[in-house]
PDB file of C-alpha atoms in Angstrom:
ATOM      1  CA  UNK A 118    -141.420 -14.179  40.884  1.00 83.00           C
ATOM      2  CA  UNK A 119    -142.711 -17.883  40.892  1.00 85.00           C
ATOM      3  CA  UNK A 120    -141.764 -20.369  38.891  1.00 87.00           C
ATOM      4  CA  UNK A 121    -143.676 -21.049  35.617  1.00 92.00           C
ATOM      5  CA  UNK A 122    -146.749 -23.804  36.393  1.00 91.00           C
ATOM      6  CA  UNK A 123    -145.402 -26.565  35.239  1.00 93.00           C
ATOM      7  CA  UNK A 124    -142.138 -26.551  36.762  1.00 89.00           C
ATOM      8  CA  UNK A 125    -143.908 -26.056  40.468  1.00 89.00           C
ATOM      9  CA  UNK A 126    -146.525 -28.775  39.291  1.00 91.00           C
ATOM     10  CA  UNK A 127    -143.577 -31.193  38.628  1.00 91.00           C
ATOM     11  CA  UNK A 128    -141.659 -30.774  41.773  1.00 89.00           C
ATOM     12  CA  UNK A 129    -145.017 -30.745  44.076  1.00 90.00           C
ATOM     13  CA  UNK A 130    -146.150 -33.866  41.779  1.00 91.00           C
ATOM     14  CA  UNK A 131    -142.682 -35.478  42.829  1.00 90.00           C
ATOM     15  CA  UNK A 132    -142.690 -34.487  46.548  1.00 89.00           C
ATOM     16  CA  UNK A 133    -146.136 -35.741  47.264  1.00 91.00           C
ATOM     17  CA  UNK A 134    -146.010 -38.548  45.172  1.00 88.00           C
ATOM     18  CA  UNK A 135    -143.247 -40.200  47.404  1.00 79.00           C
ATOM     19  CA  UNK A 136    -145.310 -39.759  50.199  1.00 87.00           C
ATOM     20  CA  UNK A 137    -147.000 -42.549  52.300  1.00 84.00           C
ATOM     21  CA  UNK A 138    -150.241 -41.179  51.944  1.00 90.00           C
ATOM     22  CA  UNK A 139    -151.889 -37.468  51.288  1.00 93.00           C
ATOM     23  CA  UNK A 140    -152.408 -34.623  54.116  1.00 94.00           C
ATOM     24  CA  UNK A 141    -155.407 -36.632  55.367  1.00 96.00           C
ATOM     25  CA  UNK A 142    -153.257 -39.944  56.240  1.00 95.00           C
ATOM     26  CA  UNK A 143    -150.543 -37.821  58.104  1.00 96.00           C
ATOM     27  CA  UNK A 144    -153.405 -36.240  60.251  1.00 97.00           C
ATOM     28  CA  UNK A 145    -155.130 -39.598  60.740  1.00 97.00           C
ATOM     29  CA  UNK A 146    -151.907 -41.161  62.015  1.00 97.00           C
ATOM     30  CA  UNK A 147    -152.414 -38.584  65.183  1.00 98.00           C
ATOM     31  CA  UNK A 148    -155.727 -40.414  66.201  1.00 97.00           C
ATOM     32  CA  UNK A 149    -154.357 -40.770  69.445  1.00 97.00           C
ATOM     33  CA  UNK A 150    -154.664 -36.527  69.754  1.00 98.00           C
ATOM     34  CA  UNK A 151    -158.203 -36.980  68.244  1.00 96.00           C
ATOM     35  CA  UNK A 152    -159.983 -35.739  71.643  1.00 96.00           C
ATOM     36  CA  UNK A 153    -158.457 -31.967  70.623  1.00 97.00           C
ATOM     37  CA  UNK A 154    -159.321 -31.789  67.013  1.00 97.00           C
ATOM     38  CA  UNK A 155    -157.171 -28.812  66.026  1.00 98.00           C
ATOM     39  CA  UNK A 156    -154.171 -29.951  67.784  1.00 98.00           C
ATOM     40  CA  UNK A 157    -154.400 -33.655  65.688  1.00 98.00           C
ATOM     41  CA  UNK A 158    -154.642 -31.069  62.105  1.00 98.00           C
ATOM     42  CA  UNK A 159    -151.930 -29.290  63.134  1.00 98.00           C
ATOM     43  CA  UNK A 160    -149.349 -31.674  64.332  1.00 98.00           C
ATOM     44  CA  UNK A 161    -150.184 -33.672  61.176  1.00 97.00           C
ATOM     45  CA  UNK A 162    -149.755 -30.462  59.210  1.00 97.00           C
ATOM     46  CA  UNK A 163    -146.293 -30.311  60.789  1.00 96.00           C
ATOM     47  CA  UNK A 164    -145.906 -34.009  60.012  1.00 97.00           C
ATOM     48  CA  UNK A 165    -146.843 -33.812  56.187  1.00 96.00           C
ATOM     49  CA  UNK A 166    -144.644 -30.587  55.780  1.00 95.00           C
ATOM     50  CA  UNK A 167    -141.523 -32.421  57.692  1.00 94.00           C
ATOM     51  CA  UNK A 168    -142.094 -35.518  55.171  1.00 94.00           C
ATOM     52  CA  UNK A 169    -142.879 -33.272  52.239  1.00 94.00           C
ATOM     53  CA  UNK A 170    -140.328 -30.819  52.827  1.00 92.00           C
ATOM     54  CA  UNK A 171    -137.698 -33.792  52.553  1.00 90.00           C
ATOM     55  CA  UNK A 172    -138.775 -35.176  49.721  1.00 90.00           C
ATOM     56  CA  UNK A 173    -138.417 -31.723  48.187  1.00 88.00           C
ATOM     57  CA  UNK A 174    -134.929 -31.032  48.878  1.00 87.00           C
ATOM     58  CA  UNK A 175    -133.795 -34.831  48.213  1.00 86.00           C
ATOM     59  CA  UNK A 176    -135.823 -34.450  44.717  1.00 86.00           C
ATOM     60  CA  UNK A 177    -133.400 -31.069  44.368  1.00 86.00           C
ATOM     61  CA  UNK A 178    -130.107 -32.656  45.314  1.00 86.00           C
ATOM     62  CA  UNK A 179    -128.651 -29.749  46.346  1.00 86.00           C
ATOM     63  CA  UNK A 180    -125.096 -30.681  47.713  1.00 82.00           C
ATOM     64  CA  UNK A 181    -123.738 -27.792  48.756  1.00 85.00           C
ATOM     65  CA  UNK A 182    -122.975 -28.111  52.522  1.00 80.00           C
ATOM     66  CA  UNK A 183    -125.567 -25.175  53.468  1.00 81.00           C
ATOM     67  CA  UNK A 184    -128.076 -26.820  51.670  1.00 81.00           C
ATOM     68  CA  UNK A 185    -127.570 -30.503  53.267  1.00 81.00           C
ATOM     69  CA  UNK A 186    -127.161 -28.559  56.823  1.00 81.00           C
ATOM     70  CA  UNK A 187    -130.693 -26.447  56.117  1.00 82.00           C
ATOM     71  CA  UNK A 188    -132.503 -29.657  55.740  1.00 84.00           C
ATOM     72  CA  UNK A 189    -131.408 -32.119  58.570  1.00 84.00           C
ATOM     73  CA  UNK A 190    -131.505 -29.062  61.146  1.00 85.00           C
ATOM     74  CA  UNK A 191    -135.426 -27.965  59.748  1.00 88.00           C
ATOM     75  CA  UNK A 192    -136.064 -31.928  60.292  1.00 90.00           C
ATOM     76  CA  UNK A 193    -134.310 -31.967  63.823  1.00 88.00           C
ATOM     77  CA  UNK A 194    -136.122 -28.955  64.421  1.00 90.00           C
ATOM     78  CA  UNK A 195    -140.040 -30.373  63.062  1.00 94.00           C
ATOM     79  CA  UNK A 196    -139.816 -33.597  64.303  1.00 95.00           C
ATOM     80  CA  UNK A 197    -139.207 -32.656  67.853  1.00 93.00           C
ATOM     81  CA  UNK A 198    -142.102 -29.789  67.953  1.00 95.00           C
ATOM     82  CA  UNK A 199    -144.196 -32.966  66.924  1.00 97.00           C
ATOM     83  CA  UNK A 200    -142.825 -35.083  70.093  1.00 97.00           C
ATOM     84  CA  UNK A 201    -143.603 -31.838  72.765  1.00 97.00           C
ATOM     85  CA  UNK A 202    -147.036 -30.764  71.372  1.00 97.00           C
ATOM     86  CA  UNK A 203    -148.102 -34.551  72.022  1.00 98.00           C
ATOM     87  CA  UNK A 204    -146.281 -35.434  75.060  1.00 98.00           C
ATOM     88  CA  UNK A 205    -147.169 -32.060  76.284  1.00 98.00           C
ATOM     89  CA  UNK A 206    -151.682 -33.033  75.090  1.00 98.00           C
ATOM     90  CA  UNK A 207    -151.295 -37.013  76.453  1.00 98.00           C
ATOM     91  CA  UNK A 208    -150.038 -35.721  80.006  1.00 98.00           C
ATOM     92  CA  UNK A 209    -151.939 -32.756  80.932  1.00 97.00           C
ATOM     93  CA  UNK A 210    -155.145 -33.434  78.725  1.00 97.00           C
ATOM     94  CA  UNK A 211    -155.222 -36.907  79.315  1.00 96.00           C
ATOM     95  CA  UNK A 212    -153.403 -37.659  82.336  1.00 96.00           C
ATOM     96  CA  UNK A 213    -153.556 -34.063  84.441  1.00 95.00           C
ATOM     97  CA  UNK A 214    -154.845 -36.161  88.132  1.00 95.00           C
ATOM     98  CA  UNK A 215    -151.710 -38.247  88.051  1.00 96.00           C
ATOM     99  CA  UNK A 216    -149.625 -37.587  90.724  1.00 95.00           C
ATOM    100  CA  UNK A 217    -146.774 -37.731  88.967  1.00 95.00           C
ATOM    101  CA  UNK A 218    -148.387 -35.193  86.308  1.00 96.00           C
ATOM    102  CA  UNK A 219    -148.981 -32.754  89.607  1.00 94.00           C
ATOM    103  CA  UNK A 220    -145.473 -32.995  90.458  1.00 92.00           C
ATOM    104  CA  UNK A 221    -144.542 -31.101  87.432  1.00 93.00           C
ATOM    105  CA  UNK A 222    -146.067 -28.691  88.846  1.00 89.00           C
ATOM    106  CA  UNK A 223    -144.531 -27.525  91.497  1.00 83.00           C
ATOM    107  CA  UNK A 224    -140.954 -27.000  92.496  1.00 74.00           C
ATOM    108  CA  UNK A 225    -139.016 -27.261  96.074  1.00 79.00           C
ATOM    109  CA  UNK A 226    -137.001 -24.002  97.087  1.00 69.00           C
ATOM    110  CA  UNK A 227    -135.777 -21.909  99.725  1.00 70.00           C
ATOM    111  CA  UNK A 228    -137.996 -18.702 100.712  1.00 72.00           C
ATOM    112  CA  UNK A 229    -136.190 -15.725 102.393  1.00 78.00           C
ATOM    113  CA  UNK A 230    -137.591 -15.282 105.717  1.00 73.00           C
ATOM    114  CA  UNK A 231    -137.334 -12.544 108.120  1.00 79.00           C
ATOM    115  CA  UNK A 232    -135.418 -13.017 111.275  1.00 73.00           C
ATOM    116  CA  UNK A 233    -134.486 -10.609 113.946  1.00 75.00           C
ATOM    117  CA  UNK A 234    -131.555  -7.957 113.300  1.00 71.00           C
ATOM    118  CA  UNK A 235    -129.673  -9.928 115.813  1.00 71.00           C
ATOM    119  CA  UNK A 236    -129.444 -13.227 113.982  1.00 69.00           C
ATOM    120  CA  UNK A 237    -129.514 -11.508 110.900  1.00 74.00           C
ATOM    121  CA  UNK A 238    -125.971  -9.878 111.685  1.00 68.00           C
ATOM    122  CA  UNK A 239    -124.990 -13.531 112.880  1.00 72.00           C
ATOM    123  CA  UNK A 240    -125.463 -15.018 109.739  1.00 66.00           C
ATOM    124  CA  UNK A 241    -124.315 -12.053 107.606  1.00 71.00           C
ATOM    125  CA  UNK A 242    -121.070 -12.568 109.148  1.00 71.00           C
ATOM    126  CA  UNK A 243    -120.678 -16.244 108.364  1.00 77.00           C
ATOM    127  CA  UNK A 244    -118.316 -16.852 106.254  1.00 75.00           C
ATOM    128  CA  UNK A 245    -119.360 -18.262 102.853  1.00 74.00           C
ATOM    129  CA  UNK A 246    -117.336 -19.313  99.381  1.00 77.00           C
ATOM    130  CA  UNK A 247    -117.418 -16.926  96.380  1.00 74.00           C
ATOM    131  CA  UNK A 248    -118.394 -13.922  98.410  1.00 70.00           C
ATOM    132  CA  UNK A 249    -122.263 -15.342  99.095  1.00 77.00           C
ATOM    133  CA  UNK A 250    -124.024 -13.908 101.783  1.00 76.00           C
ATOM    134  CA  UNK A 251    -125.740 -16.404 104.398  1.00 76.00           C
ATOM    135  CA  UNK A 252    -129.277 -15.298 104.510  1.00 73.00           C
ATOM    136  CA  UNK A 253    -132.020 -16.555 106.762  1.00 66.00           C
ATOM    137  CA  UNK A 254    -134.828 -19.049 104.264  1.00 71.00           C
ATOM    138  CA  UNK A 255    -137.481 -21.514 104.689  1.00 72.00           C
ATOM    139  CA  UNK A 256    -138.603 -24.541 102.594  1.00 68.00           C
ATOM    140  CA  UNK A 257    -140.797 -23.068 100.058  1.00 67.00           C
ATOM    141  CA  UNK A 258    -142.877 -24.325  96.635  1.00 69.00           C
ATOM    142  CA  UNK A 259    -143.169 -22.649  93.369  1.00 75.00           C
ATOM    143  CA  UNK A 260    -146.489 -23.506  91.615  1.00 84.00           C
ATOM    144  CA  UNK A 261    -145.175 -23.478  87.891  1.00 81.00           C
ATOM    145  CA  UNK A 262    -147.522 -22.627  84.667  1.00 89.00           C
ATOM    146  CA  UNK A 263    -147.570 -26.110  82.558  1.00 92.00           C
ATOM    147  CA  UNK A 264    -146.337 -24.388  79.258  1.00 91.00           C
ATOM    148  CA  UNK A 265    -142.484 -23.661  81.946  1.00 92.00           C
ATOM    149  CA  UNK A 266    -142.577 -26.945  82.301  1.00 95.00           C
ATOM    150  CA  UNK A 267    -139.163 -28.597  80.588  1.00 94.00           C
ATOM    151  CA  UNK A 268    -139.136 -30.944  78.116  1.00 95.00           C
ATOM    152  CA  UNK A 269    -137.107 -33.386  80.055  1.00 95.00           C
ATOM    153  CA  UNK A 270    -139.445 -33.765  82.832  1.00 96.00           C
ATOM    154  CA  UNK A 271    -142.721 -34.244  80.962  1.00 97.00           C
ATOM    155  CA  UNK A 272    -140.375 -37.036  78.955  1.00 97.00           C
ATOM    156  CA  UNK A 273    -139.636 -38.722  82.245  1.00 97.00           C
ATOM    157  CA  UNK A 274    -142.961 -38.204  84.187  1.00 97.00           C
ATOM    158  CA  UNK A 275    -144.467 -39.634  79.959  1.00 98.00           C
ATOM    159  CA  UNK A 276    -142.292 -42.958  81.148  1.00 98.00           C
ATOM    160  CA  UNK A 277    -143.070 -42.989  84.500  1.00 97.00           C
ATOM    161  CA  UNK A 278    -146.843 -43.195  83.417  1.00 96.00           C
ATOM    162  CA  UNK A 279    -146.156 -45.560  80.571  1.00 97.00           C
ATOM    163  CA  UNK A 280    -147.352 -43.677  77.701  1.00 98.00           C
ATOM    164  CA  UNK A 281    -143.403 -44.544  76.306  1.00 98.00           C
ATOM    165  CA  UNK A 282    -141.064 -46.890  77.735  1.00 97.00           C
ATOM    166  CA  UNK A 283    -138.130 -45.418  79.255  1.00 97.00           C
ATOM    167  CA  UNK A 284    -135.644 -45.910  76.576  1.00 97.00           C
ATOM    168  CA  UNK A 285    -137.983 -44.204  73.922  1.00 97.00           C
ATOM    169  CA  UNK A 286    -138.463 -41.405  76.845  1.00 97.00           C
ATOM    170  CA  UNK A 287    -134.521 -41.180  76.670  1.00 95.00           C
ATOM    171  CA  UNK A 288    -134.744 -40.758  72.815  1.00 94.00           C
ATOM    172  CA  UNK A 289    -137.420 -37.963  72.657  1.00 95.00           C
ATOM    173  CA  UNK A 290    -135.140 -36.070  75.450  1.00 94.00           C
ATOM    174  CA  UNK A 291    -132.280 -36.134  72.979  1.00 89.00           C
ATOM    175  CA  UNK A 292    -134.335 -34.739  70.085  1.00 89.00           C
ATOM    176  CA  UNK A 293    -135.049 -32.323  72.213  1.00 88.00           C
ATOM    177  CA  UNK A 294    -131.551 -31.304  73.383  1.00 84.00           C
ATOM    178  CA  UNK A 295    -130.580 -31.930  69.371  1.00 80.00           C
ATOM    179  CA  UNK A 296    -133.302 -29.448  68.425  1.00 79.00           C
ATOM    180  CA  UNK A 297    -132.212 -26.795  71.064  1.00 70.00           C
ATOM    181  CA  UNK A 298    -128.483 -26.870  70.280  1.00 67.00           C
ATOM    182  CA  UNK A 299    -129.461 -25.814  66.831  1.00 66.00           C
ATOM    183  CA  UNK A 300    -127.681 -22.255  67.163  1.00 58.00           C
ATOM    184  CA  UNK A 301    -125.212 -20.732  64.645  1.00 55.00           C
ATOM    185  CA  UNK A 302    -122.715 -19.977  67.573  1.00 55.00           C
ATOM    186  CA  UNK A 303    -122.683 -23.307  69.113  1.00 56.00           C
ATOM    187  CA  UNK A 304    -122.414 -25.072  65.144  1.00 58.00           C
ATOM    188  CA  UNK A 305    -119.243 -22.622  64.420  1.00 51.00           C
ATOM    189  CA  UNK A 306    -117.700 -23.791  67.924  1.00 55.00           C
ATOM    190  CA  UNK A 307    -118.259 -27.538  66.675  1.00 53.00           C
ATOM    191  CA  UNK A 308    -116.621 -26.618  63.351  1.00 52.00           C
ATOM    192  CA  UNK A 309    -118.246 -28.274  60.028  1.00 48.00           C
ATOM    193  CA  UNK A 310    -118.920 -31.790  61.811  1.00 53.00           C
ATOM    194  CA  UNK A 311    -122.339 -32.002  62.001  1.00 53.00           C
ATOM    195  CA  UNK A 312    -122.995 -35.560  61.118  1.00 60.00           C
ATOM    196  CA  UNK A 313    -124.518 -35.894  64.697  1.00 60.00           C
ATOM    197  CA  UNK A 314    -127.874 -34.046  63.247  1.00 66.00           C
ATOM    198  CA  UNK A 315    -128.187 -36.497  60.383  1.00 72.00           C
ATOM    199  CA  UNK A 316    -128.646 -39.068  62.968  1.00 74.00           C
ATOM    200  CA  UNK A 317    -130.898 -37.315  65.309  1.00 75.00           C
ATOM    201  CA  UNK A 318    -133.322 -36.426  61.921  1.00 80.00           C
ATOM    202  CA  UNK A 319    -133.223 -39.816  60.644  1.00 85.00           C
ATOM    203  CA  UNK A 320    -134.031 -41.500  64.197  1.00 88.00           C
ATOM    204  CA  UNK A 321    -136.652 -38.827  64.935  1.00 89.00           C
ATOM    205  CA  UNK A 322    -138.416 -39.861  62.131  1.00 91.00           C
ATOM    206  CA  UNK A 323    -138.269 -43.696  62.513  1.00 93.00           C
ATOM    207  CA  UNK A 324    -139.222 -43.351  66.047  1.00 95.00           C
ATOM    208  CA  UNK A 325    -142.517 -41.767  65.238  1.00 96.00           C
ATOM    209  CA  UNK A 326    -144.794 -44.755  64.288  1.00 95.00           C
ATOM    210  CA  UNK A 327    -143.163 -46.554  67.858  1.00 97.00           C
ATOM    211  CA  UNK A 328    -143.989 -43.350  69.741  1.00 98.00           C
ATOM    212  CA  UNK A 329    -147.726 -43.682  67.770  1.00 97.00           C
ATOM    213  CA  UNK A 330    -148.081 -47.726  68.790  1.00 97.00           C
ATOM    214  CA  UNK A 331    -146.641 -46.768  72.680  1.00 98.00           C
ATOM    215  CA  UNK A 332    -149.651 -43.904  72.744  1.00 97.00           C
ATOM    216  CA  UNK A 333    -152.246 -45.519  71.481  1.00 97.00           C
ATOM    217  CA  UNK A 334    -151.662 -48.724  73.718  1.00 97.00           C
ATOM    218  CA  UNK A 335    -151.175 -46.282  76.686  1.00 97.00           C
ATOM    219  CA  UNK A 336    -154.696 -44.815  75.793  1.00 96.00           C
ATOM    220  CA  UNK A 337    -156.448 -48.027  74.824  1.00 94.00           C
ATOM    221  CA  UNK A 338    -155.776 -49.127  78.384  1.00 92.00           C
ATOM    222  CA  UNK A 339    -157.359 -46.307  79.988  1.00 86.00           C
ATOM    223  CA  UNK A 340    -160.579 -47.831  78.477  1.00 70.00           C
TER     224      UNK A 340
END
């Protein structure tokens, strides 16, 4: 059952009017994704809803501890969706020839490769730690899809290019790890401290417009 009218129109009035601009000012702040239209709406979608949503619940001041918890994880979790869609769009739309782009790739491993039943015996009867069998291999490389890619590397190969500096790099990775340790298990082992989120939400927030400035100087270079 909704609300009556103009209970809703108050507390939408009150979230967007808090705002730094409507819908169309959070989309045009992702100019730097304008080459793929529909990926610039919807990661300033995300963007408006993440700012909106806060406003919302700080409007509300809702104290309870499940409240407070609910909104710093759903900003943990938003703001670092927002990071990956456009690190993910500046290095494989925008920078897919780099070498260090192609090295993301691929990954180095060992191939099983078939040997005689002689020297197959040999090894099997090496003696190895845990039980592990000692199996003959070759160097080998995986060719990986770029959505398996982890988050981690596109950060560091993003610094290694220069879109972001390297401590910014360092700061998206943590989002990242912040957003993915979001689990009810994990939170119950910590117990009820989890003023570490606050942090990460309120950080991955302010480090959005340097993140913006780092892009769009990476990009204006390419020109």
């Amino acid at each position: 059952m909704p609300l009556p009218l103009e209970i809703r129109d108050t507390l939408d009035a009150y979230a967007r009017d808090d705002l730094d601009g409507d819908l169309e000012d959070h989309l045009g702040f992702f100019d730097f994704l304008a080459d793929d239209g529909e990926l610039q709406r919807r990661v300033g979608e995300e963007y408006f809803t993440a700012r909106y949503l806060y406003k919302f619940f700080e409007g509300m001041r809702i104290e309870d501890e499940w409240a407070r918890r609910a909104q710093v994880q759903l900003q943990v979790q938003q703001y670092a969706s927002i990071y990956e869609a456009c690190v993910h769009h500046l290095l494989f739309a925008r920078a897919a020839d780099r070498p260090e782009v192609q090295g993301l790739l691929s990954i180095k491993t060992l191939k099983p490769w078939s040997v005689s039943g002689d020297l197959r015996d040999r090894l099997g009867a090496i003696s190895a730690p845990d039980g592990r069998r000692v199996v003959a291999a070759i160097d080998s490389t995986i060719k990986l899809d770029e959505t398996k890619v982890r988050f981690d590397s596109k950060a560091r190969a993003a610094a290694a290019i220069g879109i972001v500096d390297e401590a910014l790099a360092l700061e998206l990775v943590e989002f990242y790890t912040a957003r993915n340790m979001i689990h009810i298990h994990a939170e119950l082992k910590r117990g009820a401290d989890w003023s570490w989120e606050i942090d990460f939400a309120k950080k991955a927030y302010w480090r959005l417009h340097k993140f913006g400035q780092q892009a769009r100087a990476w990009l204006g270079a390419l020109d």
